[in-house]
XYZ file of C-alpha atoms in Angstrom:
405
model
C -33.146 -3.543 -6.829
C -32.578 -0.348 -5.437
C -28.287 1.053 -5.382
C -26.656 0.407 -1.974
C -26.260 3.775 -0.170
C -21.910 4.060 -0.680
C -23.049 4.398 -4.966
C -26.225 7.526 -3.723
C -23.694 8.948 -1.015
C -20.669 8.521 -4.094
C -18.884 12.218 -5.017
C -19.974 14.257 -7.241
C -16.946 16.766 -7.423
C -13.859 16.487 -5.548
C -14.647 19.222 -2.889
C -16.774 16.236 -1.966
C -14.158 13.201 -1.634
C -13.107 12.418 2.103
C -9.313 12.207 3.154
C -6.334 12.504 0.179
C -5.940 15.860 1.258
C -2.544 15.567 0.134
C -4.015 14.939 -3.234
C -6.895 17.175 -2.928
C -7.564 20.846 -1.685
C -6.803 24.114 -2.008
C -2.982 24.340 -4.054
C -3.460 20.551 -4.109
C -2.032 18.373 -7.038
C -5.501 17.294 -8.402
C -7.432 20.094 -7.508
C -4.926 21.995 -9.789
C -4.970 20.217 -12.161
C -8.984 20.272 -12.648
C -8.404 24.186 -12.075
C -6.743 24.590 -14.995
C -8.919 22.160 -16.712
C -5.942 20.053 -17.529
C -6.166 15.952 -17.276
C -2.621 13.359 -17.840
C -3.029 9.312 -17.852
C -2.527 8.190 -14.220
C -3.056 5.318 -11.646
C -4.861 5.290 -8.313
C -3.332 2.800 -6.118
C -4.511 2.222 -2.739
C -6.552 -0.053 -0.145
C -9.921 -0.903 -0.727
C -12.828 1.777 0.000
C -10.719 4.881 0.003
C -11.866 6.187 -2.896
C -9.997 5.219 -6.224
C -13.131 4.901 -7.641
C -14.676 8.497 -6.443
C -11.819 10.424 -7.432
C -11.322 9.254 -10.873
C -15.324 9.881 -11.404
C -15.642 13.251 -9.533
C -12.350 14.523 -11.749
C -13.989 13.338 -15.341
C -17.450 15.268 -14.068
C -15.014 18.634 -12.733
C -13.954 18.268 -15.743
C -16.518 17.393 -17.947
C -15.019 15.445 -20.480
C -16.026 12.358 -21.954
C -15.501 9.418 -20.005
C -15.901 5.495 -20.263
C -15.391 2.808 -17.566
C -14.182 -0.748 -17.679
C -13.113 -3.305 -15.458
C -10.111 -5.212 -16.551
C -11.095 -8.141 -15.206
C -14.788 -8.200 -16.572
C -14.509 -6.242 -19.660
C -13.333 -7.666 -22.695
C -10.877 -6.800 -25.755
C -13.943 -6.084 -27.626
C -15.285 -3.687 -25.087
C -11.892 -2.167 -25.478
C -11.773 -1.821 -29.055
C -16.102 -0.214 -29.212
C -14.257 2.460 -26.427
C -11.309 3.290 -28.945
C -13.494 3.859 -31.957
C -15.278 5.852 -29.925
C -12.583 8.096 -29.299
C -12.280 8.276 -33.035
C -14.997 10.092 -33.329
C -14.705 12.375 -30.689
C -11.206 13.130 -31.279
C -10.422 11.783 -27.189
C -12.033 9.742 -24.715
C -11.034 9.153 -21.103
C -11.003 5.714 -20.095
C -11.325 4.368 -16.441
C -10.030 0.999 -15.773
C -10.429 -0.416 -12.190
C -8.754 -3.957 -11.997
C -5.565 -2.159 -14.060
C -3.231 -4.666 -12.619
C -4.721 -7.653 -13.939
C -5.289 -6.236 -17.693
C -3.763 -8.887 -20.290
C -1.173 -8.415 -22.667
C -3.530 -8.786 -25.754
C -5.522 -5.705 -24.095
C -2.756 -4.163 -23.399
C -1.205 -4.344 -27.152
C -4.702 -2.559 -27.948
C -4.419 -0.097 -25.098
C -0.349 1.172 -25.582
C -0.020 2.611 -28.889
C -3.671 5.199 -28.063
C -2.162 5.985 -24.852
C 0.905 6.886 -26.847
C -1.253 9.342 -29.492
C -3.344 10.705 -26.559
C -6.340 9.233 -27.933
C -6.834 7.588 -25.021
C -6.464 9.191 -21.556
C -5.807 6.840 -18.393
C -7.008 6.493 -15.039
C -6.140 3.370 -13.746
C -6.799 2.060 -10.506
C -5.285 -0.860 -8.337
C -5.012 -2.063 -4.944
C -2.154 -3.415 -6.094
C 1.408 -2.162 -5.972
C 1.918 -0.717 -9.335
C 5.762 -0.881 -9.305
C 4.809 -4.390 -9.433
C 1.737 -5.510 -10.378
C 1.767 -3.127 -13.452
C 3.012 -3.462 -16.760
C 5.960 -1.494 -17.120
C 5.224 0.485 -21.004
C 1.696 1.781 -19.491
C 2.838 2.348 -16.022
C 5.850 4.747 -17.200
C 3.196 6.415 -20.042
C 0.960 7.217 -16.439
C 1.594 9.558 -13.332
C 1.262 7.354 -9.826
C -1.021 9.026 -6.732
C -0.796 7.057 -4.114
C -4.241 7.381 -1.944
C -3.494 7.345 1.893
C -5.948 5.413 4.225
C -8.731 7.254 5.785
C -8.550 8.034 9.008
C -11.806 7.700 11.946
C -11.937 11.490 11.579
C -12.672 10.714 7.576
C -14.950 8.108 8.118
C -17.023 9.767 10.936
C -17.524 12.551 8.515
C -19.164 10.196 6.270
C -21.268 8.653 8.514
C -22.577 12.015 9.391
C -22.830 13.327 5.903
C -24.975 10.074 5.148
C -27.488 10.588 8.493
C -27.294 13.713 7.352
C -29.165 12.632 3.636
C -32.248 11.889 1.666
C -31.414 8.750 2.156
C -31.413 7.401 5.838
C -35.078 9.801 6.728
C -35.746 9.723 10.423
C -32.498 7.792 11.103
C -31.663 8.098 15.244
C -28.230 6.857 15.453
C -25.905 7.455 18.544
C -22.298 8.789 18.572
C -21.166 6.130 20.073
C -23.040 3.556 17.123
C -21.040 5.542 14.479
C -17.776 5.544 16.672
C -17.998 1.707 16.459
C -19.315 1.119 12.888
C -15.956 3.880 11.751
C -13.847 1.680 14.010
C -15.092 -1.729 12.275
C -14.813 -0.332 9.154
C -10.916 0.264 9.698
C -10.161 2.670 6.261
C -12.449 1.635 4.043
C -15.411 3.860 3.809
C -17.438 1.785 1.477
C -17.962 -1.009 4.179
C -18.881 2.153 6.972
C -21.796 2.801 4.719
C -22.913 -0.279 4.104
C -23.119 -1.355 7.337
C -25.033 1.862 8.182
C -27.804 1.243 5.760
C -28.245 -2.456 7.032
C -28.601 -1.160 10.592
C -30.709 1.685 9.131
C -33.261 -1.155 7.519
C -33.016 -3.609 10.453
C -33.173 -1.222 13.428
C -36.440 -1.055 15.317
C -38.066 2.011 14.755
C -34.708 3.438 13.038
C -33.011 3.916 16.265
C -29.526 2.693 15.703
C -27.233 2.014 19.429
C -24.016 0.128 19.578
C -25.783 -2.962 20.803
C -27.774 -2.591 16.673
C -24.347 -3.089 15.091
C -22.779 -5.970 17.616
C -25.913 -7.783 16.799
C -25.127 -7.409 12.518
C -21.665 -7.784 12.487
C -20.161 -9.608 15.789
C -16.244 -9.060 14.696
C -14.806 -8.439 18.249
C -13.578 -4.622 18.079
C -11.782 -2.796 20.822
C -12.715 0.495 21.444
C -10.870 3.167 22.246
C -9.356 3.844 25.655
C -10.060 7.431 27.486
C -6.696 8.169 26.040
C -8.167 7.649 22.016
C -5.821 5.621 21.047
C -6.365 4.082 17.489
C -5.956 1.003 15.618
C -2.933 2.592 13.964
C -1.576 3.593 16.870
C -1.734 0.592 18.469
C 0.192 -0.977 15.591
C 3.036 1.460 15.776
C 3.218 1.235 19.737
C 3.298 -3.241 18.794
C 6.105 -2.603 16.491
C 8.104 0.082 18.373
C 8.362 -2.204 21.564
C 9.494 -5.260 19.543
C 12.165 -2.793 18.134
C 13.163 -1.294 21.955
C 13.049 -4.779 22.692
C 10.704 -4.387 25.480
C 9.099 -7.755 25.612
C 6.061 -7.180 28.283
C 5.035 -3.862 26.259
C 5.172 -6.081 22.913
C 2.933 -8.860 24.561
C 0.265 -5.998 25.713
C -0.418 -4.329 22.307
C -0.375 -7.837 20.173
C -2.915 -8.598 23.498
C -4.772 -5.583 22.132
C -4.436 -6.017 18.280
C -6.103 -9.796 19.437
C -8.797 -8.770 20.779
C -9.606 -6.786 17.311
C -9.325 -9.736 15.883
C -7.437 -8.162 13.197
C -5.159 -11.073 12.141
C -3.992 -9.630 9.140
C -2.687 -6.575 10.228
C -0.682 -8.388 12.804
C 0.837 -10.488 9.789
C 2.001 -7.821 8.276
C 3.355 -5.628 11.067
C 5.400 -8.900 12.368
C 6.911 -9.420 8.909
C 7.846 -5.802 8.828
C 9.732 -5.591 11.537
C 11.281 -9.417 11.329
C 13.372 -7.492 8.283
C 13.292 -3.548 9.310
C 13.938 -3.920 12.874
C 15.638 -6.887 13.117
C 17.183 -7.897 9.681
C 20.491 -9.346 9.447
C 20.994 -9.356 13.411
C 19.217 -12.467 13.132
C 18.253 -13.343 9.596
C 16.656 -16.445 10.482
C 13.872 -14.496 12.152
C 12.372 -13.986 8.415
C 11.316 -17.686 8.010
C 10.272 -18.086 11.678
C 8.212 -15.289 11.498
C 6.176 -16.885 8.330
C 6.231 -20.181 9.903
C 4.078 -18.533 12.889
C 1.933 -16.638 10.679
C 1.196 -19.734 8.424
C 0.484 -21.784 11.988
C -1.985 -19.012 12.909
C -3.631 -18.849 10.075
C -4.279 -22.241 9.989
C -5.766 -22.944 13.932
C -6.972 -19.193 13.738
C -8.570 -17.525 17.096
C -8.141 -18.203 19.671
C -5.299 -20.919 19.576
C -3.291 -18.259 16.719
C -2.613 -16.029 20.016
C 0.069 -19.039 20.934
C 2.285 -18.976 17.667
C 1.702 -15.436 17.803
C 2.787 -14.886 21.601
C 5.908 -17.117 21.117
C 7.178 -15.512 18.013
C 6.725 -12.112 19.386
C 8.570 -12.784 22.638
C 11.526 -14.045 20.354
C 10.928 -11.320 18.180
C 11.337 -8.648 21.358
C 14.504 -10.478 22.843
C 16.429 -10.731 19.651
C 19.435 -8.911 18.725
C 18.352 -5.881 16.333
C 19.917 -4.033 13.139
C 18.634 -1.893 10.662
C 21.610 -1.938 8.213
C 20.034 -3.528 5.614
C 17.554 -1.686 4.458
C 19.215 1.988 5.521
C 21.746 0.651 2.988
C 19.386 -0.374 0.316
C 17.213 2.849 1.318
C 20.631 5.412 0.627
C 21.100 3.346 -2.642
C 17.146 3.999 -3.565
C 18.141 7.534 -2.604
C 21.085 8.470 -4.934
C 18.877 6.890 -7.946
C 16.035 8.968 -7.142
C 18.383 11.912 -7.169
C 19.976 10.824 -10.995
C 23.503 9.716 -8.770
C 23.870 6.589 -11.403
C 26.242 5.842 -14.271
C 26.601 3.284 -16.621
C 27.062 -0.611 -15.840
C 31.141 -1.441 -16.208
C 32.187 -2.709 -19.331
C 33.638 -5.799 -17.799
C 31.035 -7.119 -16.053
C 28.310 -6.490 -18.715
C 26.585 -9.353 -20.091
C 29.276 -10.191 -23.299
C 32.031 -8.940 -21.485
C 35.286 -10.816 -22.323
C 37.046 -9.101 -19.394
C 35.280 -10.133 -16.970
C 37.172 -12.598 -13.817
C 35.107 -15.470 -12.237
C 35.807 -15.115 -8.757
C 34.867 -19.033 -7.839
C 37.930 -19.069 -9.569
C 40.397 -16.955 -7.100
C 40.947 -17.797 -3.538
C 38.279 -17.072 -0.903
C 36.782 -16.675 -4.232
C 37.469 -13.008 -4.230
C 38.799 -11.110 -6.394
C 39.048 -7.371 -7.274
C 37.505 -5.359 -10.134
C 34.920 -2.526 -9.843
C 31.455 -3.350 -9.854
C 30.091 -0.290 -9.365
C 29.352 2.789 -12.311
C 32.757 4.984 -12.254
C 30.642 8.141 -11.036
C 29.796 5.994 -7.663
C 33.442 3.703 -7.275
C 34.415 3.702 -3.744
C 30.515 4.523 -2.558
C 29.362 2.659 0.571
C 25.942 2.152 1.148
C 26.074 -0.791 3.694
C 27.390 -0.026 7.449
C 27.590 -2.773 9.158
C 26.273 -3.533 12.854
C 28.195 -5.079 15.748
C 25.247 -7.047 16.955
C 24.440 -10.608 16.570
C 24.890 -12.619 13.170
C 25.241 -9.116 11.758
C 28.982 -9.678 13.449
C 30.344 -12.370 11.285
C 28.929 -10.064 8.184
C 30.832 -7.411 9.749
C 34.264 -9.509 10.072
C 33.739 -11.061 6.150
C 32.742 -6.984 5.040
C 36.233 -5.413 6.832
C 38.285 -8.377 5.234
C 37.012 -8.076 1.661
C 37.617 -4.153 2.111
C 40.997 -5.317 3.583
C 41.513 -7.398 0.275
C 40.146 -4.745 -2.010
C 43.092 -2.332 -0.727
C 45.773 -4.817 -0.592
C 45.520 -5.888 -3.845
């Protein structure tokens, strides 16, 4: 069996990754850090196909160090334990562990105390979250990159680069072919290729037109206008209607983002802005908003444009605040800038100080909650707008209390 095209076309040094060129480049993190020929545990986290995979390989070759890899899915404790002798010997090893979000605890009892020594040097990657999926004692003994999607502009240049190889000899493709196949492919470059080499194999004669791809992969897509706008920007346009509660404009780009047929990205654009754009204006919107989503997924296209058409419409004409998460978002803010204190004595967890309020009327009752360094802070500001109003009301009589008392 010969290796699919993505693993011939895969990097061989970072100059040759696509995209991450916030990562990447001239005075760029990574690209210093193989400069001076320095390397720290970290984890990749990103989509699928943007190349987790070819940065943590092109770095260990930059580098040349010694390198394993293991899946933690796959890959057992014993695999584990042959790649930490190994070290031993060689005073070092650098391990790279796709799948790091679903590594087990007994692997991970293995895996802590080497990272701890510096025996063992990380690179993790995930499509996950790490701030969640990730166990907490590796994740804070790692530095996180998040990788950014590729853009068309990325994946055209590998399409070209690929035409452009050993690989695809006497390839005729037209612009147009790799304009769609970069536009089916979304971010993920891995899938661009792919589908390149099957058209490559299956074309008549090598010739490769649009008409060669509809006929492999029929997933409605919908091209470009004259204008260029992209998928992305079809998104933000969907969600920044909803939010200037334009109704007609909402109804044209989810038209649009139908007739890509991307049902996913519609999901999660909708429950986005059900809690950034319209929050606790109308908190019931949250639950709705699944309930439509679940319905669609379900009947899927074509009928899952009618849950999808009648929550949006809702979605456009209801009352709108972003208080919530500005407030959680300022309260994110002074942690990230070391603005904290400690928890009050009286409402730590043996505290014998500490008064119930079920047990005062309008079970309220004052005592500070907050660190001393931050007593009197205010991160919420409430909105005069919908439900949001009675919140407003309850917030001005509890501060109303607070002083009185």
């Amino acid at each position: 069996m010969e290796k699919p095209l993505a693993l011939k076309l895969a990097p061989k040094t970072l100059n040759e990754v696509l995209g991450q060129r916030h990562l990447i480049g001239e005075g760029k993190i990574i690209t210093n850090l193989v400069k001076n020929k320095r390397i720290f545990s970290m984890i990749l986290y990103g989509k699928p196909g943007i190349g987790k995979t070819s940065i943590a390989n092109a770095f260990v070759h930059d580098l040349d160090v010694r390198y394993r890899f293991l899946n933690a899915t796959v890959n057992t404790k014993k695999d584990l334990d042959l790649v930490i002798e190994e070290a031993k010997m060689y005073d070092g090893m650098v391990l790279i562990m796709d799948e790091i979000h679903r590594l087990n605890k007994d692997k991970q009892d293995v895996l802590l105390p080497q990272l701890e020594s510096g025996l063992i040097t990380l690179i993790g990657m995930t499509t996950s979250n790490p701030y969640h999926a990730i166990n907490p004692a590796i994740r804070s003994r790692c530095q996180l990159f998040e990788l950014k999607e590729l853009t068309t502009e990325d994946i055209l240049e590998g399409l070209h680069r690929a035409c452009q190889s050993e690989y695809l000899k006497g390839i005729e493709v037209s612009e147009d072919a790799l304009k769609y196949i970069a536009q089916l492919a979304g971010s993920d470059l891995r899938y661009a290729y792919n589908l390149l080499e099957i058209a490559y194999y299956a074309a008549d004669q090598k010739k490769i037109q649009v008409e060669t791809i509809q006929a492999i992969n029929s997933k409605p897509v919908f091209f470009s206008d004259k204008d260029g706008d992209g998928h992305y920007d079809v998104l933000s346009a969907f969600q920044k209607s909803i939010r200037g509660s334009d109704v007609d404009a909402s109804l044209y780009y989810l038209a649009r983002l139908i007739m890509e047929g991307d049902l996913d990205s519609i999901y999660r654009r909708m429950s986005v802005i059900a809690y950034e754009d319209i929050g606790l204006a109308n908190p019931g919107i949250g639950p709705k908003v699944m309930a439509a989503i679940e319905a669609s997924d379900r009947v899927g296209l074509p009928e899952a444009r009618i849950p999808l058409g009648t929550m949006v419409i809702e979605m456009a004409l209801s009352p709108k605040s972003n208080s919530a998460h500005l407030a959680l978002d300022e309260a994110l803010a002074d942690i990230e800038k070391g603005n904290t204190g400690n928890v009050p004595n009286h409402i730590k967890t043996n505290s014998t100080t500490y008064k119930y309020p079920h047990d005062y009327k309008s079970a309220f009752v004052k005592q500070q909650y907050l660190p001393d360094k931050l007593k009197g802070k205010h991160y919420y500001h409430p909105k005069d707008l919908g439900y949001e109003k009675n919140l407003k009301n309850f917030y001005e009589y509890l501060e109303q209390r607070k002083k009185a008392s």
